[in-house]
XYZ file of C-alpha atoms in Angstrom:
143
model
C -9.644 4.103 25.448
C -5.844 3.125 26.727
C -3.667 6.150 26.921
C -1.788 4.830 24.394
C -4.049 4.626 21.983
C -4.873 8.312 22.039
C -4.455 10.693 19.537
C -4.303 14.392 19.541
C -6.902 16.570 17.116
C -3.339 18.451 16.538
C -1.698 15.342 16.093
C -4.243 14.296 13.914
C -4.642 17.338 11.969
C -0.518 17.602 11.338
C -0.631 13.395 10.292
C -3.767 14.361 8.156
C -1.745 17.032 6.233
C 1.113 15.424 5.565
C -0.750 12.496 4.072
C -2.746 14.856 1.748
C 0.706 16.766 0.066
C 1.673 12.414 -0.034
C -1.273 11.642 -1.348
C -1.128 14.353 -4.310
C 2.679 14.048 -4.495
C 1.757 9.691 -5.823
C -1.640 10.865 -7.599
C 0.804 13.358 -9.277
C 3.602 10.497 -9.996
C 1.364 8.121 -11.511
C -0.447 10.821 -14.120
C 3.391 11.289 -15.291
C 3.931 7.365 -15.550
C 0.822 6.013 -16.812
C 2.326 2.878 -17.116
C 3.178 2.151 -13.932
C 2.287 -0.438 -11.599
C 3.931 0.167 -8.435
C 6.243 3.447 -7.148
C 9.037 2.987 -5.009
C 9.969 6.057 -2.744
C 11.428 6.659 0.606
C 9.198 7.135 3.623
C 8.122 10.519 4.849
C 7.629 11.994 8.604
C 4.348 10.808 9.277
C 3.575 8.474 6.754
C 2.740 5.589 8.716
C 2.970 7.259 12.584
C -0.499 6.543 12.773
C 0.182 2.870 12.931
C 2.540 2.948 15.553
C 0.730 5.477 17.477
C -2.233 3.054 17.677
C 0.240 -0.283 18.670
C -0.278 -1.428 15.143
C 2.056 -2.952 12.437
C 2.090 -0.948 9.326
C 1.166 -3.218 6.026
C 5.228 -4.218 4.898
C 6.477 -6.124 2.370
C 10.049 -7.217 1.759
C 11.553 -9.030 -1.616
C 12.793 -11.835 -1.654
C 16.447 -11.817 -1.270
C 16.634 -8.915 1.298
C 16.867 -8.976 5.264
C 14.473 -9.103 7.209
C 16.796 -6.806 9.723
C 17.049 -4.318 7.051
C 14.672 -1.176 8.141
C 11.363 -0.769 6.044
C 11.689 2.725 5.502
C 10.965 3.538 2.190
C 6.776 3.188 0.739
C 5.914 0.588 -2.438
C 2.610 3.149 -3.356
C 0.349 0.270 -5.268
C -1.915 1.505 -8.056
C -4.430 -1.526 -7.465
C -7.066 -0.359 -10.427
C -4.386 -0.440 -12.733
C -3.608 -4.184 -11.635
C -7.249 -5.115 -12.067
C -7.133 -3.727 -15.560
C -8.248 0.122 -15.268
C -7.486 2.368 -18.703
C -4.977 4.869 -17.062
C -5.805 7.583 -19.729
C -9.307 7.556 -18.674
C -9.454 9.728 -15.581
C -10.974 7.581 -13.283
C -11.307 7.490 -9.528
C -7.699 5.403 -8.166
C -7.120 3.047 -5.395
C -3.581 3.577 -4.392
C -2.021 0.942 -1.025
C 1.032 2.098 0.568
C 2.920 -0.774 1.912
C 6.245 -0.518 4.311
C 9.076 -1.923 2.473
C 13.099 -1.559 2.538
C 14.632 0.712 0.376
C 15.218 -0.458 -2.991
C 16.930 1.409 -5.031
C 17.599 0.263 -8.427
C 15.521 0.175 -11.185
C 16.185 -3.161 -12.050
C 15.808 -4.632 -8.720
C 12.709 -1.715 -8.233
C 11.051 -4.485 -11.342
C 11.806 -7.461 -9.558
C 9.967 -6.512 -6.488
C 6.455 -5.042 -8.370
C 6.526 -8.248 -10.137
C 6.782 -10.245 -6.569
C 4.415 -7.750 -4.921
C 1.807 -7.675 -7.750
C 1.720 -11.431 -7.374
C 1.373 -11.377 -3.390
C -1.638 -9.034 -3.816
C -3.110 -11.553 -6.569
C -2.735 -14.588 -4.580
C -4.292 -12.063 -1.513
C -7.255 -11.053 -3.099
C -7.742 -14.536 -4.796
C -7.761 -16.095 -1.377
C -9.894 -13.679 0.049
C -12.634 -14.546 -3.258
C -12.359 -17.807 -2.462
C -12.968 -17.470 1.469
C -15.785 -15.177 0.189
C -16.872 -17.727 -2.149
C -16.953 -20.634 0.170
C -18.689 -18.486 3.126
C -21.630 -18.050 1.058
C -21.612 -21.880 0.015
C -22.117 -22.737 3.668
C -23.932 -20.157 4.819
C -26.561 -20.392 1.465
C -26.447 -16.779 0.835
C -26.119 -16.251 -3.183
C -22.839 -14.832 -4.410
């Protein structure tokens, strides 16, 4: 493997830690808003090193409306079960993305932007079950 591509066990273990206390930190969040969608929040040290330790582009997302030159350092934390329908109040396992975006700070504009990103994920995951769908069409395999 390219020395660049290397990562410590330390550096590993320290990125590893500091996603866990992120991890709980969100899990925590969302208990205490069980009607939320999408949390906005700024980045923390670590958070998406990995990424650019490896050469790789962290997911991003940025509203329509705001610069592309504008740094992505704040997190949209995505509650995708609660998208697909999922009873917050019944203690079930979560699927949480975190996505790059650019700070945004107000509430109202916070609403804008889940509604946009809620509907990029749809469209996503819609495309993907139809590239699913059609694979299996031509290869014969039963869906």
């Amino acid at each position: 493997m390219p020395q660049s591509k290397q990562i410590s066990i330390f550096k590993q273990s320290q990125i590893s830690l500091a996603m866990q206390q992120l991890i709980s930190d969100d899990r925590s969040w969302f208990v205490q808003h069980p009607e939320a969608l999408v949390r906005f929040r700024p980045a923390q040290n670590h958070e998406f090193e990995i990424f650019e330790t490896l050469g790789e582009v962290p997911p991003s997302f940025i509203p329509s409306g705001y610069s592309k030159t504008i740094p992505r350092n704040w997190v949209a934390v995505v509650e995708l079960m609660r998208i697909a329908g999922a009873d917050p109040e019944a203690n079930e396992e979560s699927l949480r993305l975190r996505i790059c975006t650019v700070p945004i700070r107000s509430k109202r504009h916070q609403a804008k932007a889940t509604d946009e990103l809620i509907q990029r994920i749809t469209n996503e995951l819609q495309d993907l079950k139809n590239n699913n769908s059609s694979n299996q069409l031509m290869t014969g395999k039963a869906a």
